[in-house]
PDB file of C-alpha atoms in Angstrom:
ATOM      1  CA  MET A   8      25.779  14.892 213.617  1.00  0.00           C
ATOM      2  CA  SER A   9      29.266  16.656 214.045  1.00  0.00           C
ATOM      3  CA  THR A  10      29.152  20.998 214.449  1.00  0.00           C
ATOM      4  CA  LEU A  11      31.451  20.478 211.884  1.00  0.00           C
ATOM      5  CA  SER A  12      28.788  18.309 209.588  1.00  0.00           C
ATOM      6  CA  LYS A  13      26.049  21.110 210.435  1.00  0.00           C
ATOM      7  CA  LEU A  14      28.214  23.936 209.437  1.00  0.00           C
ATOM      8  CA  ARG A  15      29.153  22.356 205.997  1.00  0.00           C
ATOM      9  CA  ARG A  16      25.576  21.410 205.561  1.00  0.00           C
ATOM     10  CA  LEU A  17      23.923  24.515 206.110  1.00  0.00           C
ATOM     11  CA  VAL A  18      26.471  26.738 204.771  1.00  0.00           C
ATOM     12  CA  LEU A  19      27.614  24.761 201.597  1.00  0.00           C
ATOM     13  CA  ARG A  20      24.530  22.864 200.222  1.00  0.00           C
ATOM     14  CA  GLN A  21      21.984  25.094 202.336  1.00  0.00           C
ATOM     15  CA  ASP A  22      23.402  28.247 200.440  1.00  0.00           C
ATOM     16  CA  VAL A  23      23.174  30.089 204.067  1.00  0.00           C
ATOM     17  CA  SER A  24      26.074  32.507 205.206  1.00  0.00           C
ATOM     18  CA  VAL A  25      28.765  31.889 208.008  1.00  0.00           C
ATOM     19  CA  ARG A  26      27.699  34.716 209.685  1.00  0.00           C
ATOM     20  CA  GLU A  27      24.433  32.997 209.851  1.00  0.00           C
ATOM     21  CA  ALA A  28      25.398  29.397 210.031  1.00  0.00           C
ATOM     22  CA  SER A  29      27.374  30.320 212.888  1.00  0.00           C
ATOM     23  CA  ARG A  30      25.235  32.116 214.719  1.00  0.00           C
ATOM     24  CA  ARG A  31      22.507  29.593 214.356  1.00  0.00           C
ATOM     25  CA  LEU A  32      25.663  26.922 214.957  1.00  0.00           C
ATOM     26  CA  GLY A  33      26.562  29.009 218.608  1.00  0.00           C
ATOM     27  CA  ILE A  34      30.322  28.968 217.165  1.00  0.00           C
ATOM     28  CA  SER A  35      32.517  31.884 217.018  1.00  0.00           C
ATOM     29  CA  ARG A  36      32.059  33.295 212.842  1.00  0.00           C
ATOM     30  CA  ASN A  37      36.252  32.902 212.916  1.00  0.00           C
ATOM     31  CA  THR A  38      35.815  29.389 213.590  1.00  0.00           C
ATOM     32  CA  ALA A  39      33.881  28.755 211.274  1.00  0.00           C
ATOM     33  CA  THR A  40      35.498  30.576 208.336  1.00  0.00           C
ATOM     34  CA  LYS A  41      38.914  28.552 210.250  1.00  0.00           C
ATOM     35  CA  TRP A  42      37.324  25.253 209.471  1.00  0.00           C
ATOM     36  CA  LEU A  43      36.139  25.290 206.201  1.00  0.00           C
ATOM     37  CA  LYS A  44      38.821  26.667 204.963  1.00  0.00           C
ATOM     38  CA  ASP A  45      41.273  23.891 206.354  1.00  0.00           C
ATOM     39  CA  GLY A  46      38.712  21.748 204.955  1.00  0.00           C
ATOM     40  CA  GLN A  47      39.106  19.088 207.293  1.00  0.00           C
ATOM     41  CA  MET A  48      37.061  16.250 208.223  1.00  0.00           C
ATOM     42  CA  ALA A  49      36.604  16.424 212.032  1.00  0.00           C
ATOM     43  CA  GLU A  50      36.030  18.842 214.232  1.00  0.00           C
ATOM     44  CA  PRO A  51      39.767  19.186 217.243  1.00  0.00           C
ATOM     45  CA  ARG A  52      39.652  16.979 220.267  1.00  0.00           C
ATOM     46  CA  TYR A  53      40.278  19.190 223.448  1.00  0.00           C
ATOM     47  CA  PRO A  54      41.193  17.892 226.621  1.00  0.00           C
ATOM     48  CA  GLN A  55      38.275  17.365 229.186  1.00  0.00           C
ATOM     49  CA  ARG A  56      38.789  19.462 231.937  1.00  0.00           C
ATOM     50  CA  VAL A  57      39.222  18.544 235.735  1.00  0.00           C
ATOM     51  CA  SER A  58      37.727  20.304 238.101  1.00  0.00           C
ATOM     52  CA  GLY A  59      38.907  20.250 241.277  1.00  0.00           C
ATOM     53  CA  PRO A  60      37.201  21.696 244.584  1.00  0.00           C
ATOM     54  CA  SER A  61      34.524  23.658 244.919  1.00  0.00           C
ATOM     55  CA  ILE A  62      35.865  27.348 246.671  1.00  0.00           C
ATOM     56  CA  LEU A  63      32.691  27.449 248.626  1.00  0.00           C
ATOM     57  CA  ASP A  64      33.324  22.921 250.027  1.00  0.00           C
ATOM     58  CA  PRO A  65      34.187  23.898 253.275  1.00  0.00           C
ATOM     59  CA  TYR A  66      30.924  26.115 254.202  1.00  0.00           C
ATOM     60  CA  LYS A  67      28.083  23.569 252.439  1.00  0.00           C
ATOM     61  CA  GLU A  68      27.564  22.656 255.726  1.00  0.00           C
ATOM     62  CA  GLN A  69      27.359  26.287 258.119  1.00  0.00           C
ATOM     63  CA  LEU A  70      25.475  27.317 254.375  1.00  0.00           C
ATOM     64  CA  SER A  71      22.535  24.808 254.792  1.00  0.00           C
ATOM     65  CA  GLN A  72      22.229  25.260 258.734  1.00  0.00           C
ATOM     66  CA  TRP A  73      21.682  29.079 257.603  1.00  0.00           C
ATOM     67  CA  LEU A  74      19.294  27.856 254.289  1.00  0.00           C
ATOM     68  CA  LYS A  75      17.109  25.817 257.042  1.00  0.00           C
ATOM     69  CA  ALA A  76      17.098  28.587 259.444  1.00  0.00           C
ATOM     70  CA  ASP A  77      15.750  30.442 257.184  1.00  0.00           C
ATOM     71  CA  SER A  78      13.389  28.454 256.125  1.00  0.00           C
ATOM     72  CA  HIS A  79      10.074  29.851 257.661  1.00  0.00           C
ATOM     73  CA  ARG A  80      10.594  33.191 256.367  1.00  0.00           C
ATOM     74  CA  SER A  81       9.638  32.206 252.620  1.00  0.00           C
TER      75      SER A  81
END
């Protein structure tokens, strides 16, 4: 069930306040109000983020060596 469906069910059927419903669902109160006001039946779709290389990638080998060397301390 989508977040929008859950929001509509909580607010319109179960008489939960928008503030409480947004807290339960983990969304902004302003977003919840906007979704309910628009009356759209579909959540907005956002493009998936493309993650680049990690900042630590060049240091992975050195970090692994350091962790192996210090493993006897724990």
